[in-house]
Short mmCIF file of N, CA and C and ligand atoms in Angstrom, two decimals:
data_model
loop_
_atom_site.label_atom_id
_atom_site.label_comp_id
_atom_site.label_asym_id
_atom_site.label_seq_id
_atom_site.Cartn_x
_atom_site.Cartn_y
_atom_site.Cartn_z
N MET V 862 127.51 121.88 75.01
CA MET V 862 126.66 122.70 76.31
C MET V 862 125.47 121.89 76.67
N PRO V 863 124.84 121.32 77.76
CA PRO V 863 123.56 120.55 77.50
C PRO V 863 122.36 121.40 77.90
N ASN V 864 121.68 121.25 76.53
CA ASN V 864 120.34 122.34 77.08
C ASN V 864 119.10 121.00 77.65
N THR V 865 118.80 121.40 78.75
CA THR V 865 118.05 120.36 79.27
C THR V 865 117.05 120.93 79.85
N ARG V 866 115.90 119.83 80.53
CA ARG V 866 114.59 120.51 80.99
C ARG V 866 114.67 119.91 82.22
N THR V 867 113.88 120.91 83.29
CA THR V 867 113.79 120.67 84.68
C THR V 867 112.42 120.96 85.26
N ALA V 868 111.92 120.14 86.17
CA ALA V 868 110.81 119.78 86.73
C ALA V 868 110.49 121.15 87.67
N VAL V 869 109.51 121.70 87.73
CA VAL V 869 108.87 123.19 88.69
C VAL V 869 107.60 122.71 89.08
N LEU V 870 107.64 122.66 90.78
CA LEU V 870 105.91 123.01 90.84
C LEU V 870 105.79 123.68 92.16
N VAL V 871 104.65 124.65 91.77
CA VAL V 871 104.17 125.61 92.48
C VAL V 871 103.61 125.14 93.36
N LYS V 872 103.97 125.03 94.46
CA LYS V 872 103.17 124.30 95.72
C LYS V 872 101.53 124.97 96.04
N PRO V 873 100.94 123.93 96.94
CA PRO V 873 99.82 124.70 97.29
C PRO V 873 99.75 125.90 97.63
N ASP V 874 100.49 126.21 98.45
CA ASP V 874 100.86 127.71 99.11
C ASP V 874 101.30 128.66 98.65
N GLY V 875 102.03 128.32 97.10
CA GLY V 875 102.50 128.91 95.98
C GLY V 875 101.07 129.45 95.82
N LEU V 876 100.27 128.78 94.95
CA LEU V 876 98.99 129.24 94.14
C LEU V 876 98.11 130.07 95.17
N GLN V 877 98.02 129.39 96.30
CA GLN V 877 97.08 130.10 96.97
C GLN V 877 97.76 131.78 97.74
N ARG V 878 98.95 131.63 97.35
CA ARG V 878 99.46 133.26 97.80
C ARG V 878 99.40 133.88 96.32
N GLY V 879 99.00 133.55 94.92
CA GLY V 879 99.03 134.05 93.91
C GLY V 879 100.29 134.26 93.41
N LEU V 880 101.09 133.43 93.35
CA LEU V 880 102.41 134.06 93.04
C LEU V 880 103.30 132.87 91.54
N ILE V 881 101.60 132.51 90.86
CA ILE V 881 102.17 131.98 89.83
C ILE V 881 102.84 132.73 88.53
N GLY V 882 102.12 134.09 88.47
CA GLY V 882 102.68 135.15 87.37
C GLY V 882 104.35 135.60 87.86
N GLU V 883 104.27 135.63 89.24
CA GLU V 883 105.39 136.06 89.52
C GLU V 883 106.27 135.06 89.23
N ILE V 884 106.39 133.88 89.56
CA ILE V 884 107.54 133.13 89.45
C ILE V 884 107.76 132.44 87.81
N ILE V 885 106.69 132.70 87.02
CA ILE V 885 106.28 132.17 85.40
C ILE V 885 107.43 133.56 85.01
N THR V 886 107.15 134.80 85.79
CA THR V 886 107.83 136.00 85.08
C THR V 886 109.56 135.52 85.32
N ARG V 887 110.06 135.39 86.61
CA ARG V 887 110.93 135.59 86.86
C ARG V 887 112.25 134.18 85.96
N PHE V 888 111.10 132.89 85.95
CA PHE V 888 112.11 132.39 85.02
C PHE V 888 112.62 132.62 83.58
N GLU V 889 111.28 133.25 83.01
CA GLU V 889 110.85 133.79 81.51
C GLU V 889 112.20 134.95 81.26
N ARG V 890 112.00 135.72 82.32
CA ARG V 890 113.08 136.85 82.33
C ARG V 890 114.33 136.54 82.44
N LYS V 891 114.70 135.26 83.02
CA LYS V 891 116.39 134.86 82.97
C LYS V 891 116.66 134.16 81.55
N GLY V 892 115.63 134.00 80.93
CA GLY V 892 116.03 133.40 79.52
C GLY V 892 115.44 131.92 79.78
N LEU V 893 114.97 131.37 80.38
CA LEU V 893 114.59 129.90 80.09
C LEU V 893 112.88 129.57 79.67
N LYS V 894 112.91 128.61 78.89
CA LYS V 894 112.27 128.69 78.20
C LYS V 894 111.02 127.58 78.52
N LEU V 895 109.80 127.86 78.59
CA LEU V 895 108.52 127.27 79.60
C LEU V 895 108.21 126.05 78.01
N VAL V 896 108.32 124.88 78.48
CA VAL V 896 107.95 123.87 77.56
C VAL V 896 106.79 122.83 77.97
N GLY V 897 106.04 122.92 79.26
CA GLY V 897 104.98 122.14 79.71
C GLY V 897 104.72 123.20 80.88
N LEU V 898 103.28 122.96 80.90
CA LEU V 898 102.62 123.64 82.31
C LEU V 898 101.31 122.91 82.39
N LYS V 899 101.17 122.75 83.51
CA LYS V 899 99.43 122.40 84.14
C LYS V 899 99.24 122.32 85.27
N MET V 900 97.69 122.55 85.39
CA MET V 900 97.20 122.81 86.90
C MET V 900 96.67 121.23 87.50
N LEU V 901 97.33 120.71 88.33
CA LEU V 901 96.75 119.43 88.68
C LEU V 901 96.04 119.60 90.25
N ASP V 902 95.54 118.18 90.77
CA ASP V 902 95.46 117.82 91.99
C ASP V 902 96.54 116.73 91.73
N MET V 903 97.85 116.74 92.70
CA MET V 903 98.56 115.39 92.40
C MET V 903 98.29 114.49 93.52
N THR V 904 98.08 113.14 92.98
CA THR V 904 97.33 111.89 93.91
C THR V 904 98.64 111.62 94.80
N ASP V 905 98.25 110.51 95.61
CA ASP V 905 98.90 110.06 96.52
C ASP V 905 100.04 109.41 96.06
N GLU V 906 99.42 108.54 94.71
CA GLU V 906 100.48 107.73 94.19
C GLU V 906 101.52 108.43 93.49
N GLN V 907 101.25 109.97 92.71
CA GLN V 907 102.31 110.55 92.06
C GLN V 907 103.22 111.17 93.41
N LEU V 908 102.73 111.48 94.44
CA LEU V 908 103.20 112.18 95.50
C LEU V 908 104.32 111.05 96.08
N SER V 909 103.69 109.69 96.26
CA SER V 909 104.75 108.90 96.95
C SER V 909 105.81 108.52 95.92
N GLU V 910 105.71 108.43 94.38
CA GLU V 910 106.84 108.57 93.85
C GLU V 910 107.84 110.01 93.58
N TRP V 911 106.82 111.20 93.63
CA TRP V 911 107.41 111.92 93.58
C TRP V 911 109.07 112.20 95.15
N TYR V 912 108.72 111.81 95.94
CA TYR V 912 109.01 111.88 97.34
C TYR V 912 109.73 110.47 97.93
N ALA V 913 109.82 109.62 96.92
CA ALA V 913 110.45 108.32 96.89
C ALA V 913 111.64 108.44 98.38
N GLU V 914 112.21 109.42 97.92
CA GLU V 914 113.72 109.49 98.56
C GLU V 914 113.73 110.24 100.02
N HIS V 915 112.34 110.55 100.18
CA HIS V 915 112.08 110.94 102.09
C HIS V 915 111.13 110.39 102.11
N LYS V 916 110.81 108.91 101.98
CA LYS V 916 109.93 107.62 102.55
C LYS V 916 110.17 107.24 104.00
N GLU V 917 111.38 107.48 104.56
CA GLU V 917 111.58 107.40 105.67
C GLU V 917 111.49 108.27 106.64
N LYS V 918 111.43 109.29 106.04
CA LYS V 918 111.42 110.54 107.00
C LYS V 918 110.30 110.94 107.78
N ASN V 919 110.49 111.50 108.92
CA ASN V 919 109.48 111.55 110.01
C ASN V 919 108.21 112.86 109.36
N PHE V 920 108.75 113.13 108.45
CA PHE V 920 107.68 114.13 107.59
C PHE V 920 107.04 113.90 106.16
N PHE V 921 107.22 112.89 105.93
CA PHE V 921 106.77 112.32 104.79
C PHE V 921 105.45 112.49 104.55
N ASP V 922 104.25 111.80 105.41
CA ASP V 922 102.94 111.95 105.44
C ASP V 922 102.45 113.23 105.51
N ASP V 923 103.10 113.94 106.28
CA ASP V 923 102.64 115.18 106.37
C ASP V 923 102.64 116.29 105.13
N LEU V 924 104.06 115.55 104.63
CA LEU V 924 104.43 116.32 103.17
C LEU V 924 103.15 115.86 102.13
N LYS V 925 103.15 114.62 101.85
CA LYS V 925 102.35 114.49 101.20
C LYS V 925 101.10 114.66 101.29
N SER V 926 100.60 115.16 102.72
CA SER V 926 98.96 115.67 102.85
C SER V 926 98.73 116.70 102.27
N PHE V 927 99.88 117.65 102.86
CA PHE V 927 99.90 119.37 102.25
C PHE V 927 100.24 119.30 100.89
N MET V 928 101.04 118.69 100.07
CA MET V 928 101.09 118.76 98.75
C MET V 928 99.62 118.20 97.98
N GLY V 929 99.04 117.23 98.52
CA GLY V 929 97.81 116.49 97.73
C GLY V 929 96.58 117.49 98.61
N SER V 930 96.87 118.47 99.54
CA SER V 930 95.63 119.27 99.91
C SER V 930 95.21 120.17 98.56
N LYS V 931 95.42 120.76 98.13
CA LYS V 931 94.77 121.52 97.06
C LYS V 931 95.73 121.55 95.75
N PRO V 932 94.82 122.41 94.66
CA PRO V 932 95.96 122.01 93.50
C PRO V 932 96.99 123.25 93.51
N ILE V 933 97.86 122.22 92.22
CA ILE V 933 99.48 123.11 92.31
C ILE V 933 99.37 123.27 90.55
N VAL V 934 100.54 124.04 90.27
CA VAL V 934 100.86 124.22 89.31
C VAL V 934 102.19 123.55 88.70
N ALA V 935 102.15 122.90 87.72
CA ALA V 935 103.56 121.97 87.32
C ALA V 935 103.76 122.91 85.91
N MET V 936 104.91 122.73 85.83
CA MET V 936 105.89 123.23 85.00
C MET V 936 106.90 122.39 84.54
N VAL V 937 107.81 122.23 83.04
CA VAL V 937 108.90 122.26 82.56
C VAL V 937 109.80 123.52 81.90
N TRP V 938 110.88 123.66 82.59
CA TRP V 938 111.52 124.75 81.66
C TRP V 938 112.58 123.96 81.46
N GLN V 939 112.95 124.64 79.63
CA GLN V 939 114.29 124.44 79.45
C GLN V 939 115.18 125.42 79.20
N GLY V 940 116.52 124.80 79.13
CA GLY V 940 117.90 125.88 79.01
C GLY V 940 118.88 125.14 78.89
N ILE V 941 120.35 126.29 78.53
CA ILE V 941 121.43 125.22 79.09
C ILE V 941 121.60 125.35 80.44
N ASP V 942 121.85 124.25 80.90
CA ASP V 942 121.93 123.62 82.50
C ASP V 942 120.89 124.40 83.58
N ALA V 943 119.78 123.84 82.63
CA ALA V 943 118.32 124.25 83.41
C ALA V 943 118.42 124.13 84.79
N VAL V 944 118.49 122.75 85.17
CA VAL V 944 118.57 122.37 86.54
C VAL V 944 119.31 123.09 87.58
N PRO V 945 120.74 123.28 87.42
CA PRO V 945 120.99 124.43 88.31
C PRO V 945 120.67 125.95 88.45
N VAL V 946 120.20 126.35 86.96
CA VAL V 946 119.72 127.43 87.05
C VAL V 946 118.72 127.73 87.63
N VAL V 947 117.65 126.62 87.55
CA VAL V 947 116.32 127.22 88.40
C VAL V 947 116.59 127.02 89.85
N ARG V 948 117.45 126.02 90.32
CA ARG V 948 117.72 125.80 91.62
C ARG V 948 118.10 127.22 92.44
N LYS V 949 118.79 127.77 91.16
CA LYS V 949 119.66 129.13 91.96
C LYS V 949 118.32 129.80 91.92
N LEU V 950 117.51 130.41 91.44
CA LEU V 950 116.07 131.14 91.38
C LEU V 950 115.70 130.55 92.34
N VAL V 951 115.33 129.78 92.49
CA VAL V 951 114.38 129.10 93.81
C VAL V 951 114.78 129.26 95.17
N GLY V 952 116.04 129.08 94.94
CA GLY V 952 116.80 129.59 96.51
C GLY V 952 116.67 127.86 97.44
N THR V 953 117.03 128.00 98.85
CA THR V 953 117.46 127.00 99.37
C THR V 953 116.39 126.36 100.57
N THR V 954 116.19 125.57 100.86
CA THR V 954 114.57 124.78 101.50
C THR V 954 114.14 125.54 102.28
N LEU V 955 114.94 126.35 103.24
CA LEU V 955 113.90 126.82 104.00
C LEU V 955 113.94 128.63 104.04
N GLY V 956 112.85 128.79 103.95
CA GLY V 956 112.52 130.27 103.18
C GLY V 956 112.94 131.20 104.09
N ARG V 957 112.74 131.41 105.41
CA ARG V 957 113.71 132.47 106.20
C ARG V 957 115.14 132.17 106.01
N GLU V 958 115.85 131.39 105.66
CA GLU V 958 117.27 131.86 105.46
C GLU V 958 117.70 131.54 103.90
N ALA V 959 116.59 131.64 103.29
CA ALA V 959 116.94 131.44 101.68
C ALA V 959 117.64 132.88 101.36
N GLU V 960 118.29 132.71 100.53
CA GLU V 960 119.05 133.92 99.64
C GLU V 960 118.11 135.32 99.31
N ALA V 961 118.11 136.44 99.59
CA ALA V 961 117.54 137.50 99.09
C ALA V 961 117.80 137.52 97.46
N GLY V 962 116.65 137.78 96.66
CA GLY V 962 116.68 137.72 95.41
C GLY V 962 116.08 136.21 94.71
N SER V 963 115.90 135.43 95.54
CA SER V 963 115.84 134.04 95.20
C SER V 963 114.33 134.17 95.38
N ILE V 964 113.42 132.96 94.95
CA ILE V 964 111.77 133.23 95.00
C ILE V 964 111.82 132.60 96.52
N ARG V 965 112.12 131.93 96.82
CA ARG V 965 111.87 131.48 98.21
C ARG V 965 112.52 132.87 99.66
N GLY V 966 113.72 133.04 99.06
CA GLY V 966 114.02 134.19 100.27
C GLY V 966 113.43 135.62 100.20
N ASP V 967 112.66 135.69 98.95
CA ASP V 967 111.95 137.15 98.45
C ASP V 967 110.36 136.67 99.31
N PHE V 968 109.95 135.51 99.46
CA PHE V 968 108.39 135.13 99.36
C PHE V 968 108.16 134.23 100.46
N GLY V 969 109.26 133.60 101.14
CA GLY V 969 108.92 132.65 102.15
C GLY V 969 109.50 132.73 103.53
N MET V 970 109.22 132.29 104.36
CA MET V 970 109.32 131.71 105.67
C MET V 970 109.77 130.57 105.95
N SER V 971 108.96 129.58 105.61
CA SER V 971 108.67 128.48 106.11
C SER V 971 109.58 127.24 105.40
N GLN V 972 109.34 126.42 106.11
CA GLN V 972 110.45 124.91 105.52
C GLN V 972 109.89 124.28 104.92
N GLN V 973 108.46 123.95 105.75
CA GLN V 973 107.44 122.45 104.54
C GLN V 973 106.48 123.75 103.39
N TYR V 974 105.93 125.14 103.92
CA TYR V 974 105.45 126.06 102.75
C TYR V 974 106.58 126.73 102.32
N ASN V 975 107.31 126.26 101.49
CA ASN V 975 108.51 126.66 100.59
C ASN V 975 108.14 127.17 99.28
N LEU V 976 106.77 126.91 99.13
CA LEU V 976 106.50 127.61 97.85
C LEU V 976 106.50 126.72 96.56
N ILE V 977 107.77 126.35 96.24
CA ILE V 977 107.96 125.82 95.15
C ILE V 977 108.95 124.85 95.04
N HIS V 978 108.86 123.90 94.02
CA HIS V 978 109.94 122.60 94.26
C HIS V 978 110.46 123.02 92.62
N ALA V 979 112.06 122.15 92.97
CA ALA V 979 112.66 121.91 91.71
C ALA V 979 113.72 121.22 91.13
N SER V 980 113.65 120.57 90.47
CA SER V 980 114.63 119.32 90.44
C SER V 980 116.08 119.35 90.76
N ALA V 981 116.30 118.33 91.49
CA ALA V 981 117.88 118.61 92.19
C ALA V 981 118.96 118.29 91.47
N ASN V 982 118.80 117.53 90.24
CA ASN V 982 119.37 116.97 89.19
C ASN V 982 118.83 116.43 88.24
N ASN V 983 120.02 115.95 87.28
CA ASN V 983 119.17 115.57 85.48
C ASN V 983 118.56 114.15 86.07
N ASP V 984 118.79 113.48 86.69
CA ASP V 984 118.05 112.10 86.46
C ASP V 984 117.45 112.32 87.30
N ASP V 985 117.12 113.73 88.46
CA ASP V 985 115.43 113.53 88.87
C ASP V 985 114.91 114.39 88.39
N ALA V 986 115.43 115.59 87.39
CA ALA V 986 114.32 115.84 86.21
C ALA V 986 113.56 114.98 85.29
N VAL V 987 114.38 114.11 85.09
CA VAL V 987 113.85 113.13 83.72
C VAL V 987 112.42 112.71 84.45
N ARG V 988 113.06 111.73 85.54
CA ARG V 988 111.69 111.21 86.20
C ARG V 988 110.71 111.88 87.13
N GLU V 989 110.69 113.37 87.42
CA GLU V 989 109.74 114.28 87.38
C GLU V 989 108.94 114.58 86.86
N VAL V 990 109.39 114.63 85.40
CA VAL V 990 108.80 115.43 84.39
C VAL V 990 107.59 114.06 83.88
N ALA V 991 108.34 112.78 83.81
CA ALA V 991 107.47 111.80 83.87
C ALA V 991 106.26 111.66 84.68
N ILE V 992 106.89 112.38 85.95
CA ILE V 992 105.13 111.58 86.61
C ILE V 992 104.04 112.43 86.42
N VAL V 993 103.96 113.55 86.06
CA VAL V 993 102.93 114.88 85.62
C VAL V 993 102.85 114.82 84.24
N PHE V 994 103.86 114.73 83.53
CA PHE V 994 103.60 114.77 81.91
C PHE V 994 103.61 113.62 81.02
N SER V 995 103.24 113.53 79.86
CA SER V 995 103.08 112.67 78.92
C SER V 995 104.08 113.32 78.00
N GLU V 996 104.95 112.71 77.19
CA GLU V 996 105.63 113.36 76.22
C GLU V 996 104.64 114.32 75.15
N ASN V 997 103.41 113.84 74.77
CA ASN V 997 102.75 114.72 73.76
C ASN V 997 101.87 116.12 74.57
N GLU V 998 102.56 116.21 75.59
CA GLU V 998 102.22 117.44 76.45
C GLU V 998 103.60 118.48 76.81
N LEU V 999 104.54 117.94 76.11
CA LEU V 999 105.76 118.95 75.73
C LEU V 999 106.16 119.48 74.84
N PHE V 1000 106.45 120.84 74.83
CA PHE V 1000 106.36 121.09 73.51
C PHE V 1000 108.06 121.66 72.83
N ASP V 1001 108.40 121.18 71.56
CA ASP V 1001 109.54 121.75 71.11
C ASP V 1001 109.59 122.77 70.37
N TYR V 1002 109.75 123.93 70.54
CA TYR V 1002 110.09 124.75 69.72
C TYR V 1002 110.96 126.06 70.04
N GLN V 1003 111.17 126.65 68.83
CA GLN V 1003 112.03 127.94 68.93
C GLN V 1003 111.57 128.86 69.52
N THR V 1004 112.77 129.84 70.42
CA THR V 1004 111.79 131.45 70.22
C THR V 1004 112.61 132.19 69.38
N VAL V 1005 112.10 133.56 69.36
CA VAL V 1005 112.98 134.57 68.60
C VAL V 1005 113.84 134.85 69.16
N MET V 1006 114.18 134.64 70.72
CA MET V 1006 114.97 135.49 71.65
C MET V 1006 115.94 134.83 71.70
N GLU V 1007 115.93 133.33 71.29
CA GLU V 1007 116.71 132.60 71.33
C GLU V 1007 118.64 133.03 71.10
N GLY V 1008 118.35 133.41 69.58
CA GLY V 1008 119.53 133.74 69.35
C GLY V 1008 119.90 135.12 70.31
N VAL V 1009 119.38 135.82 71.03
CA VAL V 1009 120.19 136.97 71.78
C VAL V 1009 120.31 137.03 73.25
N ILE V 1010 119.62 135.41 73.47
CA ILE V 1010 120.05 134.62 75.06
C ILE V 1010 121.23 133.84 75.13
N TYR V 1011 121.38 133.22 73.64
CA TYR V 1011 122.54 132.37 73.87
C TYR V 1011 123.56 133.05 72.64
N ALA V 1012 124.70 132.86 72.68
CA ALA V 1012 125.63 132.98 71.51
C ALA V 1012 125.33 131.35 70.80
N ASP V 1013 126.05 131.47 69.45
CA ASP V 1013 125.96 130.42 68.47
C ASP V 1013 126.64 129.21 69.22
N TYR V 1014 128.11 129.42 69.34
CA TYR V 1014 128.34 128.46 69.98
C TYR V 1014 127.62 127.42 71.42
N GLU V 1015 127.07 128.76 72.48
CA GLU V 1015 126.21 127.96 73.02
C GLU V 1015 125.00 127.01 72.45
N MET V 1016 124.72 127.30 71.28
CA MET V 1016 123.53 126.55 70.72
C MET V 1016 123.81 125.73 70.17
N GLY V 1017 125.58 125.25 70.06
CA GLY V 1017 126.17 124.06 68.80
C GLY V 1017 125.64 124.35 67.77
N SER V 1018 125.35 125.41 67.28
CA SER V 1018 125.69 125.85 65.92
C SER V 1018 127.14 126.58 65.38
P1 LIG H 2581 111.55 120.35 98.62
O1 LIG H 2581 113.10 120.52 98.89
O2 LIG H 2581 110.82 120.89 97.40
O3 LIG H 2581 111.45 118.68 98.48
C1 LIG H 2581 110.92 118.05 99.89
C2 LIG H 2581 110.25 118.90 100.75
O4 LIG H 2581 109.83 118.67 101.99
C3 LIG H 2581 111.10 120.14 100.89
O5 LIG H 2581 110.78 120.92 99.83
C4 LIG H 2581 109.98 120.70 101.94
O6 LIG H 2581 108.74 121.39 101.64
C5 LIG H 2581 109.75 119.54 102.81
N1 LIG H 2581 110.45 119.44 104.11
C6 LIG H 2581 111.88 119.38 104.00
N2 LIG H 2581 112.28 119.53 105.39
C7 LIG H 2581 110.96 119.11 106.07
C8 LIG H 2581 110.99 119.07 107.23
N3 LIG H 2581 111.96 118.94 108.39
N4 LIG H 2581 109.53 119.17 108.09
C9 LIG H 2581 108.41 119.27 106.94
N5 LIG H 2581 108.52 119.28 105.72
C10 LIG H 2581 110.15 119.20 105.27
#
């Protein structure tokens, strides 16, 4: 079972609304492991790379200017199937339609101000992590909880 990493950004609206602790708590409670964390102002270059797939969209400039307007918090979370697990906890893009119980469903109303970004697939996760983090900013460690979060066969032992 793939023990993988995924990238999360708490967007400017999430930081402004004081949701950093709540978001971290939800991922921790689920059993995911935090392996990278930083606060930053994303540069135009980083945002162009991050949102390359939206380059032709009419909201591209608006999205970049919003994302670059204020600090964000970037995180890397690790676990078995971390990418789909985090996507499920985050919820669908449009806050007012996102599932109750998800982060966007519980805290968001907007499409652009949807609080949080989560990698869509493993390739995006690898690409996105590298835009914000260098290898020495990512941590490889065991927690004492892992033995009760996963069965031995899931840990590959
Ligand atoms: P996310 O899925 O994290 O990555 C792309 C972001 O673009 C998305 O969240 C929204 O914040 C934003 N977005 C998507 N669609 C629109 C839209 N039609 N207008 C403005 N922003 C959008």
